[in-house]
Short mmCIF file of C-alpha atoms in Angstrom, two decimals:
data_model
loop_
_atom_site.label_atom_id
_atom_site.label_comp_id
_atom_site.label_asym_id
_atom_site.label_seq_id
_atom_site.Cartn_x
_atom_site.Cartn_y
_atom_site.Cartn_z
CA MET A 1 -51.63 -28.76 -100.08
CA PRO A 2 -53.88 -31.91 -99.70
CA ASN A 3 -56.95 -30.95 -97.90
CA ILE A 4 -57.08 -31.07 -93.77
CA LYS A 5 -59.04 -34.70 -93.36
CA ASP A 6 -56.06 -35.84 -94.96
CA ILE A 7 -53.72 -34.47 -93.19
CA ALA A 8 -55.17 -35.24 -89.84
CA THR A 9 -55.18 -38.76 -91.50
CA TYR A 10 -51.53 -38.51 -91.89
CA ALA A 11 -50.97 -37.21 -88.45
CA GLN A 12 -52.88 -39.53 -86.57
CA GLU A 13 -51.43 -42.26 -88.34
CA SER A 14 -47.43 -41.44 -87.87
CA ALA A 15 -48.14 -39.73 -84.92
CA HIS A 16 -50.10 -43.65 -83.72
CA LYS A 17 -46.86 -45.58 -85.60
CA LEU A 18 -44.28 -42.69 -83.44
CA GLY A 19 -45.95 -43.61 -80.58
CA ILE A 20 -47.06 -39.54 -79.57
CA LYS A 21 -50.04 -39.29 -77.78
CA LYS A 22 -49.92 -35.37 -78.05
CA PHE A 23 -50.02 -32.92 -80.71
CA ASP A 24 -50.78 -29.81 -82.34
CA ILE A 25 -49.90 -28.71 -86.90
CA PHE A 26 -51.10 -25.19 -88.36
CA GLY A 27 -51.33 -24.85 -91.60
CA SER A 28 -51.19 -22.33 -94.16
CA SER A 29 -51.11 -21.94 -97.36
CA SER A 30 -51.46 -18.06 -99.40
CA ASP A 31 -51.43 -17.86 -103.96
CA GLN A 32 -50.62 -14.32 -104.86
CA THR A 33 -49.93 -12.68 -107.67
CA SER A 34 -48.79 -8.71 -107.73
CA VAL A 35 -47.73 -6.34 -110.07
CA GLN A 36 -45.79 -3.18 -109.97
CA VAL A 37 -45.80 -0.06 -113.09
CA ASP A 38 -43.20 2.34 -114.51
CA GLN A 39 -43.99 4.82 -116.32
CA GLY A 40 -46.58 2.52 -118.12
CA GLU A 41 -44.16 -0.33 -118.23
CA PRO A 42 -45.03 -3.30 -116.26
CA LYS A 43 -41.80 -2.55 -113.89
CA GLN A 44 -42.65 -6.40 -111.33
CA VAL A 45 -44.51 -9.23 -112.13
CA LYS A 46 -43.95 -11.48 -109.06
CA ALA A 47 -46.35 -14.53 -108.27
CA SER A 48 -45.70 -17.24 -104.94
CA ASN A 49 -47.49 -20.14 -103.92
CA LEU A 50 -46.43 -20.46 -100.31
CA SER A 51 -47.56 -23.75 -98.30
CA GLY A 52 -46.09 -24.48 -94.40
CA VAL A 53 -47.12 -26.02 -91.29
CA THR A 54 -46.31 -25.88 -87.79
CA VAL A 55 -45.83 -28.62 -85.75
CA ARG A 56 -45.84 -29.10 -81.25
CA VAL A 57 -45.81 -32.29 -80.02
CA TRP A 58 -46.03 -33.08 -76.69
CA ASN A 59 -43.95 -36.04 -74.58
CA GLU A 60 -44.63 -37.22 -71.75
CA ASP A 61 -43.00 -35.44 -69.10
CA ASN A 62 -45.35 -32.58 -71.06
CA THR A 63 -42.06 -30.66 -72.42
CA MET A 64 -42.83 -29.74 -75.86
CA GLY A 65 -40.25 -29.13 -78.78
CA VAL A 66 -42.11 -27.53 -82.49
CA THR A 67 -41.30 -27.92 -86.41
CA SER A 68 -41.29 -26.23 -89.59
CA THR A 69 -42.33 -27.34 -92.28
CA THR A 70 -43.40 -26.92 -95.99
CA ASP A 71 -43.49 -30.62 -96.90
CA VAL A 72 -47.19 -32.63 -95.67
CA ASP A 73 -47.52 -35.55 -97.51
CA PRO A 74 -47.56 -38.05 -95.43
CA LYS A 75 -43.01 -39.08 -95.07
CA GLY A 76 -43.37 -35.37 -94.74
CA LEU A 77 -45.23 -35.09 -92.03
CA GLU A 78 -44.07 -38.24 -90.26
CA LEU A 79 -40.35 -36.74 -90.43
CA ALA A 80 -42.34 -33.48 -88.84
CA LEU A 81 -43.49 -35.19 -85.57
CA LYS A 82 -40.89 -37.01 -85.07
CA THR A 83 -37.98 -33.99 -84.59
CA ALA A 84 -40.54 -32.15 -83.02
CA HIS A 85 -40.69 -35.87 -80.30
CA GLU A 86 -37.12 -34.87 -80.21
CA ALA A 87 -37.07 -31.62 -79.94
CA SER A 88 -38.78 -32.00 -76.79
CA TYR A 89 -36.82 -33.43 -74.51
CA PHE A 90 -34.83 -30.17 -74.67
CA GLY A 91 -37.98 -28.21 -74.67
CA VAL A 92 -38.69 -25.23 -71.59
CA LYS A 93 -39.56 -27.15 -68.77
CA GLU A 94 -42.01 -24.00 -67.47
CA ASN A 95 -44.75 -22.70 -68.47
CA VAL A 96 -44.48 -24.86 -71.10
CA PRO A 97 -47.34 -24.16 -73.72
CA ASP A 98 -50.50 -26.30 -73.62
CA PHE A 99 -53.17 -26.45 -76.54
CA SER A 100 -55.79 -24.20 -75.94
CA PRO A 101 -59.41 -24.90 -74.10
CA GLU A 102 -61.42 -23.07 -76.85
CA ALA A 103 -59.98 -24.94 -79.86
CA THR A 104 -63.34 -27.43 -80.24
CA VAL A 105 -65.55 -24.95 -79.29
CA PRO A 106 -67.61 -24.88 -82.17
CA ILE A 107 -67.00 -20.86 -84.36
CA PRO A 108 -70.42 -20.24 -85.89
CA GLU A 109 -70.23 -20.80 -89.93
CA THR A 110 -68.49 -17.89 -92.26
CA PRO A 111 -69.34 -17.50 -95.54
CA GLN A 112 -65.59 -18.64 -97.05
CA GLU A 113 -65.99 -18.18 -100.98
CA LYS A 114 -62.86 -16.87 -102.60
CA VAL A 115 -62.36 -14.44 -105.57
CA PRO A 116 -62.28 -15.91 -108.23
CA GLN A 117 -58.21 -14.43 -109.52
CA ALA A 118 -57.89 -11.78 -111.96
CA PRO A 119 -55.41 -12.02 -114.96
CA VAL A 120 -51.86 -11.34 -114.49
CA SER A 121 -52.68 -8.81 -118.09
CA GLN A 122 -55.52 -7.87 -116.45
CA LEU A 123 -53.95 -6.43 -113.61
CA ILE A 124 -51.31 -4.65 -115.60
CA GLU A 125 -53.68 -2.59 -117.63
CA SER A 126 -55.22 -1.67 -114.50
CA LEU A 127 -52.56 -0.49 -112.72
CA ILE A 128 -50.73 1.21 -116.13
CA ALA A 129 -54.27 3.08 -116.30
CA ALA A 130 -54.72 4.04 -113.15
CA GLU A 131 -50.95 6.15 -112.94
CA LYS A 132 -51.23 6.91 -116.32
CA GLU A 133 -55.12 9.07 -114.80
CA VAL A 134 -52.93 9.65 -111.48
CA ILE A 135 -49.53 11.75 -113.61
CA ALA A 136 -51.97 13.57 -115.57
CA ALA A 137 -53.90 14.82 -112.76
CA HIS A 138 -51.77 18.18 -112.15
CA PRO A 139 -48.25 18.61 -114.52
CA ALA A 140 -46.36 19.04 -111.44
CA ILE A 141 -46.61 15.15 -111.18
CA GLN A 142 -43.43 13.67 -112.41
CA GLY A 143 -44.77 9.85 -111.70
CA VAL A 144 -46.21 7.31 -108.57
CA PRO A 145 -43.00 5.35 -108.12
CA TYR A 146 -44.39 3.63 -105.35
CA ASN A 147 -47.66 1.48 -106.20
CA SER A 148 -48.78 -1.78 -106.33
CA LEU A 149 -52.12 -3.94 -107.70
CA ALA A 150 -52.33 -7.64 -105.41
CA GLN A 151 -54.72 -10.52 -104.75
CA ARG A 152 -54.15 -13.43 -102.78
CA ASP A 153 -56.15 -16.54 -101.34
CA LEU A 154 -55.15 -17.60 -98.84
CA ASP A 155 -56.01 -20.94 -96.49
CA LYS A 156 -55.49 -21.53 -93.23
CA PHE A 157 -55.85 -24.99 -90.55
CA TYR A 158 -55.26 -26.56 -87.57
CA LEU A 159 -56.04 -29.42 -85.81
CA ASN A 160 -54.75 -31.09 -82.41
CA SER A 161 -55.49 -34.77 -81.29
CA ASP A 162 -57.48 -33.98 -79.34
CA GLY A 163 -60.49 -33.53 -82.30
CA ALA A 164 -59.83 -30.15 -82.87
CA MET A 165 -60.35 -29.45 -86.14
CA ARG A 166 -60.52 -25.59 -87.93
CA THR A 167 -60.87 -24.86 -91.34
CA GLU A 168 -61.36 -21.26 -93.31
CA SER A 169 -60.30 -19.92 -97.32
CA HIS A 170 -60.89 -15.40 -98.12
CA SER A 171 -58.56 -13.68 -101.31
CA ILE A 172 -58.12 -9.96 -100.36
CA ALA A 173 -57.19 -8.10 -103.12
CA SER A 174 -55.28 -4.60 -102.86
CA ILE A 175 -54.05 -1.05 -104.50
CA TYR A 176 -51.88 0.85 -103.35
CA LEU A 177 -50.67 4.49 -105.18
CA TYR A 178 -47.84 6.86 -103.72
CA SER A 179 -46.73 10.09 -106.25
CA LYS A 180 -43.85 12.26 -106.59
CA THR A 181 -43.96 15.92 -107.63
CA GLU A 182 -40.92 17.53 -109.56
CA GLU A 183 -41.48 21.29 -109.77
CA ASP A 184 -38.37 23.96 -110.59
CA GLY A 185 -37.11 25.83 -106.85
CA LYS A 186 -39.00 23.37 -104.75
CA LYS A 187 -38.99 20.08 -102.73
CA PRO A 188 -40.47 16.63 -103.99
CA ARG A 189 -43.59 16.28 -101.99
CA SER A 190 -45.48 12.76 -102.61
CA ALA A 191 -48.69 11.26 -101.02
CA GLY A 192 -50.39 8.15 -101.04
CA ALA A 193 -53.51 6.06 -101.33
CA PHE A 194 -54.72 2.28 -100.57
CA ARG A 195 -58.04 0.07 -101.39
CA ILE A 196 -59.30 -3.23 -100.01
CA SER A 197 -61.79 -5.73 -101.31
CA LYS A 198 -62.05 -9.50 -101.45
CA GLY A 199 -61.43 -9.36 -105.16
CA VAL A 200 -59.76 -7.33 -107.60
CA SER A 201 -62.90 -6.84 -109.76
CA LYS A 202 -65.03 -5.12 -106.43
CA LEU A 203 -61.85 -3.02 -105.85
CA ASP A 204 -62.20 1.44 -105.90
CA ILE A 205 -59.34 1.75 -107.96
CA ASN A 206 -60.80 5.06 -108.89
CA GLY A 207 -61.55 6.24 -105.23
CA CYS A 208 -58.04 5.28 -104.47
CA ILE A 209 -56.59 7.31 -107.81
CA LYS A 210 -58.50 10.73 -106.54
CA GLU A 211 -56.84 10.51 -102.84
CA THR A 212 -53.97 10.33 -103.94
CA ALA A 213 -54.30 13.22 -106.68
CA GLU A 214 -55.74 15.12 -104.31
CA LYS A 215 -53.46 13.95 -100.97
CA THR A 216 -50.33 15.46 -103.40
CA ILE A 217 -51.63 18.43 -105.09
CA SER A 218 -53.23 19.41 -102.06
CA HIS A 219 -48.75 19.30 -100.56
CA LEU A 220 -47.32 21.43 -104.13
CA ASN A 221 -48.12 24.92 -101.83
CA TYR A 222 -45.81 24.62 -98.40
CA GLU A 223 -44.48 27.36 -95.68
CA LYS A 224 -42.31 26.77 -92.90
CA ILE A 225 -43.88 26.29 -90.07
CA GLN A 226 -43.01 27.93 -85.99
CA SER A 227 -41.74 25.22 -83.63
CA GLY A 228 -44.28 24.97 -80.99
CA LYS A 229 -47.51 23.81 -79.13
CA TYR A 230 -50.41 22.74 -81.85
CA ARG A 231 -53.29 22.03 -81.60
CA VAL A 232 -53.28 18.43 -83.68
CA VAL A 233 -55.36 16.27 -85.21
CA PHE A 234 -54.80 12.22 -85.66
CA SER A 235 -55.79 10.94 -88.62
CA ALA A 236 -57.20 7.27 -88.71
CA ASP A 237 -53.76 5.85 -90.36
CA ALA A 238 -51.42 8.42 -88.30
CA PHE A 239 -53.74 7.03 -84.94
CA LEU A 240 -53.45 3.72 -85.16
CA SER A 241 -49.97 3.46 -86.57
CA LEU A 242 -48.48 5.33 -82.44
CA LEU A 243 -51.62 2.57 -81.37
CA GLY A 244 -49.09 -0.42 -82.67
CA ALA A 245 -46.57 1.06 -82.20
CA PHE A 246 -47.73 0.93 -78.57
CA SER A 247 -49.55 -1.94 -78.44
CA ASN A 248 -46.98 -2.99 -75.80
CA LEU A 249 -49.82 -1.29 -73.68
CA TYR A 250 -52.08 -3.71 -73.92
CA ASN A 251 -49.93 -7.68 -75.58
CA ALA A 252 -50.05 -9.93 -72.40
CA GLN A 253 -46.74 -11.66 -73.74
CA SER A 254 -44.88 -8.51 -73.31
CA ILE A 255 -46.28 -7.32 -69.93
CA LEU A 256 -45.35 -10.61 -68.87
CA ASP A 257 -41.78 -10.60 -70.55
CA GLN A 258 -41.44 -6.55 -68.60
CA GLN A 259 -41.62 -5.35 -72.07
CA SER A 260 -44.44 -3.55 -71.08
CA LEU A 261 -45.55 0.11 -70.02
CA SER A 262 -48.94 -1.95 -68.23
CA THR A 263 -48.09 -4.23 -65.19
CA PRO A 264 -50.95 -6.97 -64.96
CA ASP A 265 -52.71 -4.66 -62.01
CA ASP A 266 -53.45 -2.50 -64.58
CA ILE A 267 -56.87 -3.70 -65.53
CA GLY A 268 -60.13 -1.63 -64.46
CA LYS A 269 -57.41 1.84 -64.88
CA GLN A 270 -57.72 4.77 -65.77
CA ILE A 271 -55.76 5.15 -68.56
CA ALA A 272 -57.00 7.30 -71.17
CA SER A 273 -59.40 10.46 -72.38
CA PRO A 274 -63.32 8.96 -71.65
CA LEU A 275 -63.88 10.14 -75.15
CA LEU A 276 -62.19 7.05 -76.46
CA CYS A 277 -62.35 3.30 -76.69
CA VAL A 278 -60.62 1.03 -78.56
CA CYS A 279 -61.34 -3.47 -79.82
CA ASP A 280 -59.63 -5.44 -81.17
CA ASP A 281 -62.39 -7.19 -83.08
CA ALA A 282 -61.28 -9.37 -85.97
CA LEU A 283 -64.39 -10.48 -86.92
CA HIS A 284 -65.50 -6.52 -87.61
CA PRO A 285 -67.87 -6.01 -91.02
CA ALA A 286 -64.74 -4.17 -92.36
CA ASN A 287 -62.13 -6.73 -91.87
CA ILE A 288 -61.78 -7.87 -95.69
CA GLY A 289 -59.69 -10.18 -94.50
CA ALA A 290 -61.28 -11.61 -91.38
CA GLU A 291 -60.34 -14.36 -89.91
CA THR A 292 -61.82 -16.95 -87.36
CA PHE A 293 -59.28 -18.18 -85.34
CA ASP A 294 -55.76 -17.62 -84.12
CA GLY A 295 -52.84 -19.70 -84.69
CA GLU A 296 -53.81 -22.18 -81.05
CA GLY A 297 -57.43 -23.02 -83.24
CA THR A 298 -58.69 -20.07 -80.51
CA PRO A 299 -61.84 -18.53 -82.51
CA THR A 300 -61.52 -14.83 -83.02
CA ARG A 301 -63.69 -12.27 -81.68
CA ARG A 302 -64.01 -8.55 -80.30
CA VAL A 303 -62.10 -7.28 -76.95
CA SER A 304 -62.32 -4.86 -75.87
CA LEU A 305 -59.43 -2.94 -73.97
CA ILE A 306 -60.18 0.69 -73.98
CA GLU A 307 -63.60 0.96 -72.93
CA ASN A 308 -63.96 4.69 -71.95
CA GLY A 309 -60.50 5.34 -71.49
CA VAL A 310 -60.48 2.43 -69.16
CA LEU A 311 -57.55 -0.18 -69.63
CA THR A 312 -60.37 -3.61 -69.87
CA ASN A 313 -58.29 -6.36 -71.39
CA PHE A 314 -55.40 -7.88 -72.43
CA LEU A 315 -54.64 -9.43 -76.03
CA HIS A 316 -54.00 -13.85 -74.69
CA SER A 317 -52.88 -16.67 -76.17
CA ALA A 318 -53.71 -19.79 -74.52
CA GLY A 319 -50.71 -19.66 -72.25
CA THR A 320 -50.87 -15.96 -71.26
CA ALA A 321 -54.61 -16.48 -70.33
CA LYS A 322 -53.31 -19.43 -68.02
CA ARG A 323 -50.30 -17.07 -66.28
CA LEU A 324 -53.09 -14.01 -66.06
CA ASN A 325 -56.41 -16.43 -64.75
CA ALA A 326 -58.09 -15.02 -67.80
CA LYS A 327 -59.31 -16.41 -71.30
CA PRO A 328 -58.05 -16.59 -74.20
CA THR A 329 -58.44 -14.35 -77.24
CA GLY A 330 -57.63 -15.59 -80.05
CA ASN A 331 -54.49 -13.26 -80.84
CA ALA A 332 -51.40 -16.21 -81.01
CA ASN A 333 -49.05 -16.67 -83.35
CA ILE A 334 -47.69 -20.13 -83.13
CA GLY A 335 -43.97 -21.22 -84.10
CA ALA A 336 -40.67 -21.37 -82.48
CA LYS A 337 -42.13 -19.64 -79.99
CA VAL A 338 -45.87 -18.04 -79.35
CA THR A 339 -46.36 -14.77 -80.03
CA VAL A 340 -49.51 -11.86 -79.59
CA SER A 341 -50.54 -10.02 -81.44
CA PRO A 342 -53.44 -7.79 -82.43
CA ASN A 343 -55.45 -8.91 -85.76
CA PHE A 344 -57.74 -5.15 -86.36
CA TYR A 345 -58.09 -1.94 -84.98
CA HIS A 346 -62.10 -0.54 -83.82
CA VAL A 347 -61.31 3.01 -82.94
CA TYR A 348 -65.26 3.91 -81.62
CA ALA A 349 -66.19 7.60 -78.90
CA GLY A 350 -66.91 7.09 -75.66
CA ALA A 351 -68.18 9.02 -73.92
CA PRO A 352 -69.69 12.70 -75.31
CA ALA A 353 -66.64 15.16 -75.89
CA GLU A 354 -67.68 19.11 -74.45
CA GLN A 355 -67.34 20.64 -77.66
CA GLU A 356 -67.75 19.46 -80.86
CA LEU A 357 -65.11 20.13 -83.45
CA SER A 358 -64.50 20.62 -86.68
CA LEU A 359 -61.37 20.99 -89.27
CA GLU A 360 -64.12 23.49 -91.37
CA THR A 361 -64.30 25.52 -88.05
CA ALA A 362 -61.10 25.02 -86.19
CA GLU A 363 -57.97 27.61 -86.09
CA ASN A 364 -54.25 27.09 -86.33
CA VAL A 365 -55.01 23.27 -85.34
CA ILE A 366 -52.04 21.08 -87.23
CA PHE A 367 -53.87 18.16 -89.64
CA ILE A 368 -51.21 14.71 -89.00
CA ASP A 369 -52.22 12.54 -92.06
CA ASP A 370 -49.19 9.78 -92.59
CA LEU A 371 -46.12 9.31 -89.93
CA GLN A 372 -42.85 8.09 -90.75
CA ALA A 373 -39.69 6.13 -89.69
CA LEU A 374 -41.88 4.54 -86.42
CA HIS A 375 -39.12 2.31 -86.39
CA ALA A 376 -36.68 4.54 -85.94
CA GLY A 377 -38.95 7.34 -83.73
CA VAL A 378 -40.76 5.12 -81.22
CA LYS A 379 -38.79 4.17 -78.09
CA ALA A 380 -41.39 1.62 -76.74
CA LEU A 381 -40.53 1.22 -73.44
CA GLN A 382 -39.95 4.83 -71.82
CA GLY A 383 -43.66 5.31 -74.43
CA SER A 384 -42.06 8.54 -76.36
CA PHE A 385 -41.80 9.26 -79.67
CA SER A 386 -40.56 11.25 -82.03
CA LEU A 387 -41.41 11.01 -85.59
CA PRO A 388 -41.47 12.95 -89.20
CA PHE A 389 -44.80 13.57 -90.50
CA ASP A 390 -46.73 14.51 -93.42
CA GLY A 391 -49.65 16.74 -92.81
CA TRP A 392 -51.34 20.24 -93.70
CA LEU A 393 -51.93 24.03 -91.16
CA VAL A 394 -55.46 23.50 -90.82
CA ASN A 395 -57.06 27.42 -90.15
CA LYS A 396 -60.86 27.11 -91.02
CA GLY A 397 -61.10 24.77 -93.07
CA VAL A 398 -57.90 25.91 -95.37
CA LYS A 399 -55.18 24.36 -95.55
CA THR A 400 -51.77 24.85 -95.76
CA SER A 401 -48.79 21.89 -96.48
CA ILE A 402 -46.48 21.74 -93.97
CA GLU A 403 -43.02 21.70 -95.66
CA SER A 404 -41.32 19.46 -93.29
CA ALA A 405 -41.65 19.01 -89.01
CA THR A 406 -41.38 16.48 -86.23
CA VAL A 407 -44.51 15.30 -83.20
CA ALA A 408 -43.26 14.71 -79.95
CA GLY A 409 -44.23 13.50 -77.08
CA ASP A 410 -45.01 10.44 -74.81
CA PHE A 411 -47.88 7.92 -75.49
CA LEU A 412 -49.84 8.51 -72.50
CA GLU A 413 -49.91 11.86 -71.97
CA VAL A 414 -51.92 11.71 -75.39
CA LEU A 415 -53.82 9.89 -75.15
CA LYS A 416 -55.22 11.49 -71.50
CA SER A 417 -55.01 14.18 -73.86
CA ILE A 418 -58.07 13.67 -76.20
CA ILE A 419 -60.58 16.26 -76.13
CA PHE A 420 -62.28 14.46 -79.35
CA VAL A 421 -62.93 11.63 -81.03
CA GLU A 422 -65.43 12.56 -84.73
CA LYS A 423 -67.68 10.30 -85.43
CA GLU A 424 -66.74 9.59 -89.24
CA PRO A 425 -64.76 6.37 -89.28
CA GLU A 426 -62.09 6.01 -92.13
CA LEU A 427 -61.52 1.86 -93.08
CA THR A 428 -57.21 1.22 -93.23
CA PRO A 429 -54.84 -1.59 -93.55
CA GLY A 430 -54.73 -2.59 -89.84
CA GLY A 431 -58.33 -1.12 -88.54
CA VAL A 432 -61.49 1.76 -88.44
CA CYS A 433 -60.65 4.74 -86.91
CA PRO A 434 -62.47 8.01 -87.04
CA ARG A 435 -60.10 11.10 -86.78
CA ILE A 436 -58.54 11.25 -83.90
CA TRP A 437 -58.22 15.49 -81.57
CA VAL A 438 -55.64 15.81 -79.01
CA ASP A 439 -55.56 18.73 -76.78
CA GLU A 440 -51.14 19.97 -77.90
CA LEU A 441 -49.18 19.09 -78.78
CA SER A 442 -45.04 19.64 -79.20
CA ILE A 443 -44.79 20.38 -83.22
CA THR A 444 -40.71 21.15 -84.27
CA GLY A 445 -40.16 22.82 -87.59
CA GLU A 446 -37.60 22.36 -90.46
CA SER A 447 -35.61 26.03 -89.28
#
């Protein structure tokens, strides 16, 4: 992909030639390599180099057209601008998207060094060695059917006809291991772990191997569980899965579309236990792929969503912010339409809890490690969920794997029933979060 200054020059020249006065362009380019292995042999090697831009053009009637292209040479950009201009005459006439008022606000300089990519042979060797170690950890572990070692370089930019021009680059590497057991007369058991860093050389592969093996072994001696109401502890990954599934709660676009559990008047309302605080923080130090601006060029930032249980903000694009008399928050994605999504969650304790709780001393609590089938078991507009999970019954520090069970409840009730937020955060792909204790939830065991 040409550099942003060349693209800006091409765009300005083409726009002038076509008589276009108002336009913006968002583009990205990624160079990715990933490998998978199976029983000591390479199973799949993927390499991709993808780039593309989204071009938006406004006409003299202030209606907008949008088009996408992977061709960013002068001819490709001219054609994209021409197509978007023609499309603008068929654009919506109400709530027309506009430039973000913060697209030209200066962003503090951040280091944007890319890490040299490791050769494919090194990725394969490292993943084969990791698979071998997991299998060797216990005779019951027969394989690691799902695994991946990947690295990616990402460049992105935003520019508009008002003079906005932003660009950034970063590198991300990740490893995922998910093992499976086979024992005579027993059900197969599985568990997985994930690690992420700026480059393959900095990946905690040993930590991923150890966590995968320990979790898998802990599920071998499983037992059925009685159905009933239990005190439940959510792992960071499990709680963030639920939070993401019900993100319409603080998504301004969902709220305006009346596809949300919230209304515009809910800001300032107590929706959760005072023990809970939730932020969307793209710039959190733990966010390896931190992005400094969104698809509209708005700087990303720390947005407090729930503070001591009170709903404090929604996530906005420039358009939703204008309609709700707020400020854009740096959560917009542009395409055929502008959408809003969270960047990186930061969950932490708010008000002090009445008592400190610990899995070492608690009796008969359910520790949910991983929620499954979120696509099928969540009714996002009703606030309810019923989900299978992997986890343990914990009694004074002794963990007994649960054979098969589902957890069901109402998400808003879950938020209000939080009785303890642990202090130690865990890093997941979607954010940082400690373990969350909920007073009582319905657990249905396999009969």
